[in-house]
Amino acid sequence: MSSEILINITPMESRVALVENGVLQEVGVERTLHRGLVGNIYKGKVARVLPGMQAAFVNIGLEKAGFIHVDDILTPLINCEPSDAGDIRLYLREGQSVVVQVIKDPISTKGARLSTQLSVSSRFLVYMPDVAHIGISQRIEDETERERLRGALEVALSGNEGTGGYIIRTAAEGVEAGELAKDVQFLNRLWGHINETSRQLSAPSVVYEDLPLYLRAMRDMALPVVEKVRVDSGEAHGKLCDFAAQFNPEMVPMIECYSEDRPLFYLYGVEDEISRALEKKVPLKSGGYLVIEQTEAMTTVDVNTGAFVGHRNLEETIFKTNLEAASTIARQLRLRNLGGIIIIDFIDMQDLEHRRQVLRALEKALSRDRAKTTLASVSELGLVQMTRKRTSESLGQLLCEACPVCDGKGSLKSAETICYEILREILREARAFECSAFLVLAAPVVIDRLLDEDSAYVADLEGFVGRTIQFRVESMYSRDQYDIIPV
């Protein structure tokens, strides 16, 4: 499978797209004014301790205070019994300075999720100064290769005076011991700089900021199958080449500065794909379709056969639609960066073997996802439950905002409903105010209905309250917006 990384740089934002076999698989967007915070290290001040939630709010200098749970704190302030280890008051107190790292970006009304379990990353390793452990990415499945990498890292650490633990990243598969040794030296120097900076700063302050999006893409996305990296900025091209020369020299020849007239993201229809990724409905090649709904609590995916009628029987039609949907769902989760709890409602299948095959197809498609996913079996209701690690806002949350008309509900009250509300409100105000008439200001569609279909109700109400009712169209009003003025 061949892959390309496309990097679009503008003063307002940076965008990175991962294209596999000509099809967009992942897209990342980083706004200049709203850079992602995951990986940043801050010296913060504890603003509030919440014993009931076993958590605390920490002021790290952002608009919203960060949130830290007791499970994300390494050591208590004082020695305590194991039975008391879950009490947040033994770990933090109000006004205390604490060095924390962002593990989840602020989302909606929630502040950043924080941890005192700090780590910094390089091309092949993640360094964790507060633990003594060597771990290996689960995506490296070959046991011989895992043992070779563990041995190579232990050799690299044998002459190292520093302490701490390491995780060997997926990108390290097949690399020489010397490359791991270089990463160890780099991470030790970086951690020394972070330590010194945190001692000198007062809270709240930024101690360390992670790399910008396009450099993180080189570090995290540059898999062995990547054949080319195209970037449309000369300045960013120079930084990418310098970064690659330091951490991944074999990629330097792959980095290309794109200078054609046609915008880079139009090469593989990336712009169109991004627009389609913001829609609820996703068409399938067979004629079926998916409906993807993202809510605060979870994301739901509904599979429908649509216009696909198959060639043999209903069970075959359902099976083929579900198989196609499985691969499409995995791609859409990556493309839209959907995380948290995900419920997939495949079309009901009677054949148990068909269910197993669809589930295996979904597992295989999800195996290419860099985010951690956990997949459960089909439930009694025929639903597939899964989770996908969420560290930042989804594409929809990043690029869109709630509709100011419906306030994000996705629906509006009908004109009929609004008209009846107005008539009830006039009746209420007639009892409360002494006046000779009422003036109703409302949207055109509401006024039209009051003067047409509901005119008989208006006439009856005028007779009942003994006052005239006047109407005025306000073209700037939304459908459910109105005012009733006693005159």
Tab-separated table of N, CA, C and O in Angstrom, residues 32-105:
chain	number	residue	atom	x	y	z
A	32	THR	N	-3.873	28.538	13.713
A	32	THR	CA	-2.786	29.317	14.324
A	32	THR	C	-3.199	29.886	15.679
A	32	THR	O	-2.412	29.904	16.626
A	33	LEU	N	-4.459	30.307	15.785
A	33	LEU	CA	-4.942	30.906	17.038
A	33	LEU	C	-5.445	29.875	18.029
A	33	LEU	O	-5.736	30.200	19.171
A	34	HIS	N	-5.564	28.603	17.592
A	34	HIS	CA	-6.106	27.559	18.481
A	34	HIS	C	-5.287	26.284	18.322
A	34	HIS	O	-5.829	25.247	17.958
A	35	ARG	N	-4.013	26.369	18.599
A	35	ARG	CA	-3.168	25.184	18.455
A	35	ARG	C	-3.541	24.111	19.469
A	35	ARG	O	-3.951	24.406	20.593
A	36	GLY	N	-3.436	22.856	19.055
A	36	GLY	CA	-3.703	21.746	19.968
A	36	GLY	C	-2.744	21.768	21.147
A	36	GLY	O	-1.594	22.200	21.028
A	37	LEU	N	-3.217	21.290	22.289
A	37	LEU	CA	-2.423	21.375	23.515
A	37	LEU	C	-1.874	20.023	23.978
A	37	LEU	O	-1.059	19.985	24.891
A	38	VAL	N	-2.342	18.921	23.373
A	38	VAL	CA	-1.912	17.599	23.826
A	38	VAL	C	-0.396	17.478	23.724
A	38	VAL	O	0.203	17.772	22.693
A	39	GLY	N	0.232	17.039	24.820
A	39	GLY	CA	1.682	16.913	24.867
A	39	GLY	C	2.367	18.103	25.507
A	39	GLY	O	3.525	17.999	25.941
A	40	ASN	N	1.673	19.257	25.584
A	40	ASN	CA	2.273	20.433	26.228
A	40	ASN	C	2.412	20.205	27.729
A	40	ASN	O	1.578	19.562	28.358
A	41	ILE	N	3.489	20.754	28.289
A	41	ILE	CA	3.739	20.643	29.728
A	41	ILE	C	3.637	22.042	30.352
A	41	ILE	O	4.192	23.009	29.820
A	42	TYR	N	2.907	22.135	31.450
A	42	TYR	CA	2.680	23.418	32.125
A	42	TYR	C	3.059	23.315	33.598
A	42	TYR	O	2.981	22.237	34.197
A	43	LYS	N	3.440	24.464	34.135
A	43	LYS	CA	3.540	24.584	35.584
A	43	LYS	C	2.273	25.295	36.028
A	43	LYS	O	2.065	26.475	35.730
A	44	GLY	N	1.386	24.562	36.687
A	44	GLY	CA	0.094	25.115	37.045
A	44	GLY	C	-0.085	25.286	38.541
A	44	GLY	O	0.755	24.874	39.346
A	45	LYS	N	-1.196	25.909	38.892
A	45	LYS	CA	-1.529	26.114	40.302
A	45	LYS	C	-2.907	25.505	40.565
A	45	LYS	O	-3.853	25.768	39.818
A	46	VAL	N	-3.002	24.693	41.601
A	46	VAL	CA	-4.259	24.030	41.934
A	46	VAL	C	-5.284	25.082	42.365
A	46	VAL	O	-5.074	25.808	43.341
A	47	ALA	N	-6.391	25.182	41.619
A	47	ALA	CA	-7.411	26.184	41.907
A	47	ALA	C	-8.488	25.652	42.850
A	47	ALA	O	-9.008	26.386	43.685
A	48	ARG	N	-8.799	24.363	42.705
A	48	ARG	CA	-9.885	23.811	43.520
A	48	ARG	C	-9.744	22.303	43.599
A	48	ARG	O	-9.482	21.646	42.591
A	49	VAL	N	-9.901	21.753	44.797
A	49	VAL	CA	-9.852	20.305	45.005
A	49	VAL	C	-11.278	19.818	45.271
A	49	VAL	O	-11.995	20.394	46.089
A	50	LEU	N	-11.671	18.765	44.560
A	50	LEU	CA	-13.033	18.237	44.666
A	50	LEU	C	-12.998	16.817	45.216
A	50	LEU	O	-12.908	15.845	44.452
A	51	PRO	N	-13.065	16.636	46.536
A	51	PRO	CA	-12.996	15.285	47.118
A	51	PRO	C	-14.118	14.373	46.639
A	51	PRO	O	-13.922	13.169	46.487
A	52	GLY	N	-15.297	14.944	46.384
A	52	GLY	CA	-16.423	14.122	45.942
A	52	GLY	C	-16.195	13.477	44.596
A	52	GLY	O	-16.731	12.407	44.311
A	53	MET	N	-15.392	14.122	43.739
A	53	MET	CA	-15.088	13.577	42.412
A	53	MET	C	-13.691	12.965	42.352
A	53	MET	O	-13.289	12.437	41.326
A	54	GLN	N	-12.950	13.079	43.495
A	54	GLN	CA	-11.548	12.636	43.524
A	54	GLN	C	-10.773	13.260	42.363
A	54	GLN	O	-10.067	12.589	41.613
A	55	ALA	N	-10.918	14.586	42.233
A	55	ALA	CA	-10.286	15.310	41.128
A	55	ALA	C	-10.016	16.741	41.572
A	55	ALA	O	-10.384	17.152	42.678
A	56	ALA	N	-9.345	17.481	40.713
A	56	ALA	CA	-9.030	18.878	41.021
A	56	ALA	C	-8.990	19.682	39.740
A	56	ALA	O	-8.766	19.135	38.648
A	57	PHE	N	-9.211	20.981	39.877
A	57	PHE	CA	-9.040	21.910	38.764
A	57	PHE	C	-7.710	22.630	38.945
A	57	PHE	O	-7.390	23.100	40.043
A	58	VAL	N	-6.949	22.718	37.850
A	58	VAL	CA	-5.618	23.326	37.892
A	58	VAL	C	-5.564	24.467	36.892
A	58	VAL	O	-5.870	24.292	35.700
A	59	ASN	N	-5.182	25.644	37.354
A	59	ASN	CA	-5.012	26.811	36.483
A	59	ASN	C	-3.664	26.701	35.765
A	59	ASN	O	-2.615	26.750	36.395
A	60	ILE	N	-3.711	26.521	34.440
A	60	ILE	CA	-2.460	26.428	33.672
A	60	ILE	C	-2.305	27.622	32.724
A	60	ILE	O	-1.514	27.595	31.792
A	61	GLY	N	-3.106	28.671	32.971
A	61	GLY	CA	-2.979	29.884	32.178
A	61	GLY	C	-3.894	29.940	30.978
A	61	GLY	O	-3.793	30.859	30.167
A	62	LEU	N	-4.816	28.983	30.845
A	62	LEU	CA	-5.758	28.988	29.738
A	62	LEU	C	-7.085	29.577	30.181
A	62	LEU	O	-7.295	29.866	31.361
A	63	GLU	N	-7.999	29.737	29.226
A	63	GLU	CA	-9.305	30.328	29.534
A	63	GLU	C	-10.065	29.474	30.544
A	63	GLU	O	-10.697	30.001	31.454
A	64	LYS	N	-9.985	28.143	30.378
A	64	LYS	CA	-10.644	27.230	31.317
A	64	LYS	C	-9.585	26.468	32.091
A	64	LYS	O	-8.553	26.073	31.535
A	65	ALA	N	-9.843	26.255	33.374
A	65	ALA	CA	-8.906	25.484	34.189
A	65	ALA	C	-8.879	24.034	33.715
A	65	ALA	O	-9.890	23.491	33.264
A	66	GLY	N	-7.723	23.406	33.803
A	66	GLY	CA	-7.591	22.006	33.442
A	66	GLY	C	-8.144	21.107	34.535
A	66	GLY	O	-8.300	21.520	35.691
A	67	PHE	N	-8.436	19.851	34.175
A	67	PHE	CA	-9.051	18.887	35.089
A	67	PHE	C	-8.096	17.713	35.261
A	67	PHE	O	-7.577	17.171	34.278
A	68	ILE	N	-7.833	17.336	36.508
A	68	ILE	CA	-6.951	16.195	36.763
A	68	ILE	C	-7.624	15.253	37.758
A	68	ILE	O	-8.158	15.689	38.776
A	69	HIS	N	-7.626	13.963	37.435
A	69	HIS	CA	-8.216	12.949	38.307
A	69	HIS	C	-7.116	12.307	39.139
A	69	HIS	O	-5.946	12.286	38.745
A	70	VAL	N	-7.488	11.770	40.297
A	70	VAL	CA	-6.493	11.187	41.202
A	70	VAL	C	-5.710	10.064	40.522
A	70	VAL	O	-4.537	9.842	40.811
A	71	ASP	N	-6.347	9.338	39.580
A	71	ASP	CA	-5.660	8.241	38.902
A	71	ASP	C	-4.536	8.724	37.997
A	71	ASP	O	-3.680	7.935	37.579
A	72	ASP	N	-4.547	10.025	37.648
A	72	ASP	CA	-3.515	10.575	36.768
A	72	ASP	C	-2.421	11.308	37.541
A	72	ASP	O	-1.631	12.058	36.965
A	73	ILE	N	-2.383	11.087	38.865
A	73	ILE	CA	-1.356	11.711	39.701
A	73	ILE	C	-0.428	10.618	40.207
A	73	ILE	O	-0.887	9.572	40.687
A	74	LEU	N	0.866	10.850	40.102
A	74	LEU	CA	1.830	9.787	40.407
A	74	LEU	C	2.011	9.525	41.891
A	74	LEU	O	1.814	8.427	42.375
A	75	THR	N	2.402	10.540	42.641
A	75	THR	CA	2.773	10.301	44.045
A	75	THR	C	2.012	11.238	44.978
A	75	THR	O	1.785	12.400	44.661
A	76	PRO	N	1.625	10.749	46.168
A	76	PRO	CA	0.941	11.597	47.150
A	76	PRO	C	1.917	12.548	47.827
A	76	PRO	O	3.139	12.369	47.764
A	77	LEU	N	1.363	13.570	48.497
A	77	LEU	CA	2.196	14.533	49.214
A	77	LEU	C	2.832	13.892	50.446
A	77	LEU	O	3.940	14.248	50.846
A	78	ILE	N	2.117	12.958	51.043
A	78	ILE	CA	2.612	12.301	52.256
A	78	ILE	C	2.418	10.798	52.106
A	78	ILE	O	1.658	10.338	51.259
A	79	ASN	N	3.117	10.051	52.925
A	79	ASN	CA	2.942	8.599	52.907
A	79	ASN	C	1.535	8.260	53.376
A	79	ASN	O	1.022	8.848	54.335
A	80	CYS	N	0.900	7.315	52.692
A	80	CYS	CA	-0.460	6.954	53.059
A	80	CYS	C	-0.655	5.451	52.933
A	80	CYS	O	0.102	4.770	52.258
A	81	GLU	N	-1.685	4.978	53.613
A	81	GLU	CA	-2.024	3.560	53.533
A	81	GLU	C	-2.606	3.250	52.145
A	81	GLU	O	-3.230	4.125	51.528
A	82	PRO	N	-2.413	2.035	51.648
A	82	PRO	CA	-2.983	1.684	50.340
A	82	PRO	C	-4.474	1.924	50.248
A	82	PRO	O	-4.991	2.287	49.199
A	83	SER	N	-5.180	1.748	51.358
A	83	SER	CA	-6.634	1.940	51.343
A	83	SER	C	-7.018	3.403	51.143
A	83	SER	O	-8.130	3.708	50.744
A	84	ASP	N	-6.084	4.325	51.428
A	84	ASP	CA	-6.365	5.755	51.289
A	84	ASP	C	-5.823	6.327	49.988
A	84	ASP	O	-5.914	7.530	49.737
A	85	ALA	N	-5.222	5.469	49.134
A	85	ALA	CA	-4.500	5.963	47.963
A	85	ALA	C	-5.398	6.694	46.970
A	85	ALA	O	-4.911	7.432	46.128
A	86	GLY	N	-6.720	6.514	47.055
A	86	GLY	CA	-7.615	7.164	46.111
A	86	GLY	C	-8.146	8.499	46.577
A	86	GLY	O	-9.017	9.070	45.923
A	87	ASP	N	-7.644	9.040	47.682
A	87	ASP	CA	-8.133	10.310	48.215
A	87	ASP	C	-7.326	11.458	47.609
A	87	ASP	O	-6.131	11.594	47.853
A	88	ILE	N	-7.969	12.300	46.828
A	88	ILE	CA	-7.301	13.392	46.127
A	88	ILE	C	-6.623	14.359	47.095
A	88	ILE	O	-5.611	14.984	46.771
A	89	ARG	N	-7.137	14.469	48.332
A	89	ARG	CA	-6.581	15.428	49.304
A	89	ARG	C	-5.189	15.036	49.778
A	89	ARG	O	-4.472	15.854	50.342
A	90	LEU	N	-4.807	13.773	49.553
A	90	LEU	CA	-3.455	13.339	49.900
A	90	LEU	C	-2.456	13.654	48.791
A	90	LEU	O	-1.251	13.480	48.968
A	91	TYR	N	-2.963	14.108	47.629
A	91	TYR	CA	-2.102	14.368	46.485
A	91	TYR	C	-1.960	15.853	46.166
A	91	TYR	O	-0.895	16.324	45.788
A	92	LEU	N	-3.066	16.589	46.297
A	92	LEU	CA	-3.060	18.002	45.918
A	92	LEU	C	-3.758	18.844	46.979
A	92	LEU	O	-4.661	18.367	47.660
A	93	ARG	N	-3.332	20.097	47.087
A	93	ARG	CA	-4.022	21.054	47.958
A	93	ARG	C	-4.132	22.375	47.202
A	93	ARG	O	-3.319	22.675	46.314
A	94	GLU	N	-5.131	23.159	47.527
A	94	GLU	CA	-5.362	24.425	46.824
A	94	GLU	C	-4.168	25.362	46.986
A	94	GLU	O	-3.601	25.487	48.066
A	95	GLY	N	-3.791	26.007	45.870
A	95	GLY	CA	-2.658	26.924	45.864
A	95	GLY	C	-1.328	26.254	45.571
A	95	GLY	O	-0.314	26.938	45.373
A	96	GLN	N	-1.294	24.949	45.539
A	96	GLN	CA	-0.042	24.211	45.296
A	96	GLN	C	0.369	24.325	43.828
A	96	GLN	O	-0.458	24.284	42.921
A	97	SER	N	1.669	24.474	43.577
A	97	SER	CA	2.196	24.443	42.215
A	97	SER	C	2.466	22.998	41.816
A	97	SER	O	2.968	22.213	42.617
A	98	VAL	N	2.127	22.653	40.573
A	98	VAL	CA	2.289	21.283	40.106
A	98	VAL	C	2.615	21.307	38.613
A	98	VAL	O	2.058	22.113	37.867
A	99	VAL	N	3.543	20.456	38.195
A	99	VAL	CA	3.892	20.348	36.776
A	99	VAL	C	3.027	19.261	36.156
A	99	VAL	O	3.018	18.122	36.615
A	100	VAL	N	2.274	19.631	35.128
A	100	VAL	CA	1.305	18.714	34.525
A	100	VAL	C	1.459	18.719	33.006
A	100	VAL	O	2.027	19.643	32.414
A	101	GLN	N	0.919	17.661	32.387
A	101	GLN	CA	0.939	17.548	30.932
A	101	GLN	C	-0.491	17.363	30.430
A	101	GLN	O	-1.303	16.671	31.051
A	102	VAL	N	-0.804	17.990	29.300
A	102	VAL	CA	-2.138	17.859	28.712
A	102	VAL	C	-2.230	16.516	27.988
A	102	VAL	O	-1.414	16.211	27.116
A	103	ILE	N	-3.225	15.709	28.360
A	103	ILE	CA	-3.427	14.421	27.692
A	103	ILE	C	-4.698	14.424	26.846
A	103	ILE	O	-4.923	13.497	26.080
A	104	LYS	N	-5.520	15.478	26.990
A	104	LYS	CA	-6.704	15.609	26.148
A	104	LYS	C	-7.018	17.092	25.993
A	104	LYS	O	-7.069	17.836	26.971
A	105	ASP	N	-7.223	17.534	24.751
A	105	ASP	CA	-7.516	18.939	24.480
A	105	ASP	C	-8.838	19.363	25.100
A	105	ASP	O	-9.725	18.518	25.318
